Coordinates of C-alpha atoms in Angstrom, one line a residue:
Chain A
X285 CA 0.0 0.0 0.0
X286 CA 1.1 3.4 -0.4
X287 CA 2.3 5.5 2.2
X288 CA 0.9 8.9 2.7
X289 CA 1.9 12.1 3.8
X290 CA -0.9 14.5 5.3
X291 CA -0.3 17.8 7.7
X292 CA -0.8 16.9 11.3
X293 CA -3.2 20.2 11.2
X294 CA -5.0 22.6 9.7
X295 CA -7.6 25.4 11.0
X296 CA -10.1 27.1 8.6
X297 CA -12.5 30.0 9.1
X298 CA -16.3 28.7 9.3
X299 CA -17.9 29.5 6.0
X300 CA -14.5 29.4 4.2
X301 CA -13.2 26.1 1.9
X302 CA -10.9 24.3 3.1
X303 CA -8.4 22.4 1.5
X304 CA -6.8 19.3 3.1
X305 CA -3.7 18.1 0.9
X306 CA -2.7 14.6 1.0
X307 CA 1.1 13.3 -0.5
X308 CA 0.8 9.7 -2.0
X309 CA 3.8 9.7 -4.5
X310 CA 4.3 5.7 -4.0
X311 CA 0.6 5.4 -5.2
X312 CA 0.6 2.4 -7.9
X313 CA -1.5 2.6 -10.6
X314 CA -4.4 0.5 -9.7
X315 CA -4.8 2.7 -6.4
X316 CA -7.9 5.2 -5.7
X317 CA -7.0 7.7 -3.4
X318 CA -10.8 7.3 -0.8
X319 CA -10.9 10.4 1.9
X320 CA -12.6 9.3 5.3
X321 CA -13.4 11.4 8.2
X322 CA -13.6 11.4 11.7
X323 CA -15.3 13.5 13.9
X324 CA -14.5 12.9 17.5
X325 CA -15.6 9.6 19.3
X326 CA -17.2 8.6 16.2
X327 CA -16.2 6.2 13.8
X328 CA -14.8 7.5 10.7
X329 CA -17.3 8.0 7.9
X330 CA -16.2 7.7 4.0
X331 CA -16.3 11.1 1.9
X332 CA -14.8 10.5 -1.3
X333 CA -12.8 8.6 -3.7
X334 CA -11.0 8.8 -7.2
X335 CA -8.9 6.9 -9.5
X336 CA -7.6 10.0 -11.5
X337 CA -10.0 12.1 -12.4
X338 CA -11.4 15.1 -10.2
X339 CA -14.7 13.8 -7.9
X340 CA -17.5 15.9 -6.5
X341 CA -20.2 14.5 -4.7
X342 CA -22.2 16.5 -1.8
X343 CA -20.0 16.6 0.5
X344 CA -17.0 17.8 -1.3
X345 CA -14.5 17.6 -4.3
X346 CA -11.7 15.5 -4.8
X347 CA -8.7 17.4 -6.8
X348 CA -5.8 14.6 -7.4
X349 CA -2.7 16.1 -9.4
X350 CA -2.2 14.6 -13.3
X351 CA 0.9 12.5 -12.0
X352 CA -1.1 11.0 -9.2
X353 CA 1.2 11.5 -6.9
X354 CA -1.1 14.0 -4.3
X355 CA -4.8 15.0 -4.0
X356 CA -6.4 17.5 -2.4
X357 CA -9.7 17.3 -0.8
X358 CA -11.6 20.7 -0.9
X359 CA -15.1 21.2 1.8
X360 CA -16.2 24.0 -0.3
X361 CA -18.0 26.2 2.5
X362 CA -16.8 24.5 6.1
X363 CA -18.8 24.1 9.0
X364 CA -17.8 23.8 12.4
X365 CA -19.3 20.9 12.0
X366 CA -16.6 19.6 9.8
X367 CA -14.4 19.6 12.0
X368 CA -12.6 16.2 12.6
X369 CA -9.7 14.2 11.7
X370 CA -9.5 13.4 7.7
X371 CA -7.8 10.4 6.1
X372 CA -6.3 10.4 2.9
X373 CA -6.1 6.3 2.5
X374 CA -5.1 4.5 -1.2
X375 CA -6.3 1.4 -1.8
X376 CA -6.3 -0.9 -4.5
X377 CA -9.3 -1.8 -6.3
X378 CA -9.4 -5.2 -8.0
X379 CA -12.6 -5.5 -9.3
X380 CA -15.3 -7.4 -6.9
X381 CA -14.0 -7.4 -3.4
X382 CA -14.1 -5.3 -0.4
X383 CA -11.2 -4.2 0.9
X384 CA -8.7 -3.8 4.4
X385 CA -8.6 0.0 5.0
X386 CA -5.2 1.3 6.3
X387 CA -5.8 4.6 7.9
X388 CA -2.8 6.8 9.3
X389 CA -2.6 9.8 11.4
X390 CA -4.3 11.9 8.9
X391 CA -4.9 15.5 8.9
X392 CA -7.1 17.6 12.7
X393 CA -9.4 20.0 10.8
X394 CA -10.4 22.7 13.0
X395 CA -13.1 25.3 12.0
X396 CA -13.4 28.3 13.7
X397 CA -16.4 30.1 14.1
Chain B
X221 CA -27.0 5.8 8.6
X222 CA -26.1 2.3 8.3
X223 CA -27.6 0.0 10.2
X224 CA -24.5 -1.3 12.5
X225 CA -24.7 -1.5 16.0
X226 CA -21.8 -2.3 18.6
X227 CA -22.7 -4.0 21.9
X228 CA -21.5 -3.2 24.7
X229 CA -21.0 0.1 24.2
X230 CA -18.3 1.0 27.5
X231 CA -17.1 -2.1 29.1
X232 CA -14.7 -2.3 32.2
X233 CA -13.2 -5.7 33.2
X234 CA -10.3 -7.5 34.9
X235 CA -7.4 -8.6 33.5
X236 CA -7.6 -12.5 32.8
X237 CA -11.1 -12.3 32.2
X238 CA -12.8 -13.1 28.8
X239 CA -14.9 -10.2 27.1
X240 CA -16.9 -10.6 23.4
X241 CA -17.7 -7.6 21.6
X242 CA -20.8 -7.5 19.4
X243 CA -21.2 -6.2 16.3
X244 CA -24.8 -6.1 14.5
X245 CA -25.4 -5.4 10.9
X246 CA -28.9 -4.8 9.2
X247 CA -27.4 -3.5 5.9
X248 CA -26.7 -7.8 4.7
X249 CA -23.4 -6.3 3.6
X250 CA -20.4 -9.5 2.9
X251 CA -17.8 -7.9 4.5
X252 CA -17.2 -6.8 8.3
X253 CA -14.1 -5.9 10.2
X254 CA -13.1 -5.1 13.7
X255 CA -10.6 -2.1 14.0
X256 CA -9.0 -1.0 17.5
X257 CA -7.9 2.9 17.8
X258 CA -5.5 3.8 20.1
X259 CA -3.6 7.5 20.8
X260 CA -0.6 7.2 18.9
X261 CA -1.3 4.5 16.6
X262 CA -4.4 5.7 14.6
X263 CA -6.9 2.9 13.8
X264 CA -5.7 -0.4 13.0
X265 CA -7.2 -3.7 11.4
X266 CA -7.7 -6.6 14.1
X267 CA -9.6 -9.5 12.1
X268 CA -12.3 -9.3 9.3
X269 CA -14.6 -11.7 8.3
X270 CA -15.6 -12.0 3.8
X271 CA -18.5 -14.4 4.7
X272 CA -20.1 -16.4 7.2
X273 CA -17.3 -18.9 8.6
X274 CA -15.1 -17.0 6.8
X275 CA -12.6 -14.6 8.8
X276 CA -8.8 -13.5 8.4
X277 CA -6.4 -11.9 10.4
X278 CA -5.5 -8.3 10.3
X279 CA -2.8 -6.4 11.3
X280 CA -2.9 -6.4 15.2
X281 CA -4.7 -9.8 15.9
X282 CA -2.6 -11.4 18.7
X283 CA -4.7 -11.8 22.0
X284 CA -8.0 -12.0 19.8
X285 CA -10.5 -14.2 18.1
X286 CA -13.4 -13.6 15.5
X287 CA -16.5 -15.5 14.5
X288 CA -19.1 -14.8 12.0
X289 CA -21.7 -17.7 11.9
X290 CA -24.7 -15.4 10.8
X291 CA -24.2 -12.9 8.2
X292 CA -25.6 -10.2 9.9
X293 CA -23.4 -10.8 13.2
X294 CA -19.4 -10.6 14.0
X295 CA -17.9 -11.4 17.5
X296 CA -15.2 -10.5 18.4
X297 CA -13.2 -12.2 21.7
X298 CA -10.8 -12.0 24.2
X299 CA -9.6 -14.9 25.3
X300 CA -7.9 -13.3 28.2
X301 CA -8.2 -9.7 28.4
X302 CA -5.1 -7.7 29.0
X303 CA -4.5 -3.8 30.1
X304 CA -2.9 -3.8 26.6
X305 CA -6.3 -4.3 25.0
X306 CA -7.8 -1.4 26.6
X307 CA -8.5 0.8 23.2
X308 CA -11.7 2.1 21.4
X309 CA -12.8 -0.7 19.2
X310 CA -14.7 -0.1 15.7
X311 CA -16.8 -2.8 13.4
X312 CA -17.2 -2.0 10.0
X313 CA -19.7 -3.2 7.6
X314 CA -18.6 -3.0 3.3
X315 CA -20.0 -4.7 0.1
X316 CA -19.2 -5.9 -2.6
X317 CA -20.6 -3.3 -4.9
X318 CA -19.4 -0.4 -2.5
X319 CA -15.5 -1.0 -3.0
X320 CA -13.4 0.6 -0.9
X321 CA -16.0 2.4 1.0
X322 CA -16.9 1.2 4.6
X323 CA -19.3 1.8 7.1
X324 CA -18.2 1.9 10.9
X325 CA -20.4 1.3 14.0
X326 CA -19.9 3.5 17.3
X327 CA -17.9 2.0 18.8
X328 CA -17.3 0.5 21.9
X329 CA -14.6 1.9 25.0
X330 CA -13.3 -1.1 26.6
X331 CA -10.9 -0.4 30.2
X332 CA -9.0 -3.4 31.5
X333 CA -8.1 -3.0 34.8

């Protein structure tokens, strides 16, 4: 699996984006970069995930760079709500199965009201 | 929200004694994991389970056992709990159609004494 690189923290102003960067330059080819969240004492919740082309769902967008090697994850108008611990996590997808998540330290998102 | 629920939810025991964790699916997803989270260490993959009867080891599975004889429930036991085991554990529910994308229960805060 491919080892990522994500700042320990981040603070953003409530009603501002916020853009949570995420190094993954060991990232092999059949890896999609998935972004989970995890606000505190809960269990992390899934956001988003790409292969290599930008993602946008409702809860945010998913930028990831032409050599794959980083992405970005971009809340588009935080919340203090959104404020929690994201995970940048590759993993690879093989077509039919389920796979074994390996989550690291990932990034403390504070928003500030 | 899904439908996964943990049981117990806090738990304090002795050392030496055996505890079983519950977790309850209603979603009828394949795949379920047990994760432990501890300060330092992020969370990290005990023992999952891609079928009834059928389980694997994770990363940290020393100390613990798994089984799955219903799809819709995954135990997971110590044999013999130690103060090393005292963490905040997480099940996780994923399918097959869902790749890569999990859903986490909870969780339950387990003190060994």
């Amino acid at each position: 699996d491919a080892k990522t690189t994500q700042p320990p923290s981040m603070d953003c102003a409530e009603g501002r984006a916020a853009n949570l960067p995420c190094n993954h330059s060991t990232i092999s080819g059949n890896e999609y970069v998935y972004w989970y969240r995890q606000i505190h004492s809960q269990g992390p919740q899934y956001i988003i995930h790409g292969l290599k082309n930008n993602e946008t769902n409702e809860m945010a967008s998913l930028i990831i760079t032409e050599d794959r090697k980083s992405s970005t994850l971009i809340l588009p108008h935080a919340t203090l709500r959104d404020t929690a611990v994201y995970y940048c996590i590759p993993t690879k997808n093989s077509g039919g199965s389920n796979y074994k998540l390996t989550f690291g330290k990932g990034t403390l998102l504070t928003v500030n009201p | 929200d899904a439908g996964i629920t943990q049981s117990p939810r806090h738990k304090v025991t002795e050392t030496g004694t055996p505890v079983t964790l519950r977790c309850h699916q209603t979603e009828n997803h394949r795949y379920m994991y047990w994760y432990r989270q501890d300060p330092g260490h992020g969370l990290r993959l005990i023992h999952y389970s891609y079928g009834v009867k059928d389980t694997d080891k994770g990363e940290v599975s020393d100390g613990y056992s798994v089984s799955r004889s219903k799809t819709e429930d995954f135990l997971l036991t110590l044999e013999s709990a130690t103060s090393s085991q005292t963490s905040v554990y997480f099940c996780a529910i994923g399918s097959r159609d869902r790749e890569g994308i999990a859903d986490f229960g909870p969780g339950t805060r387990l003190t060994v004494t």
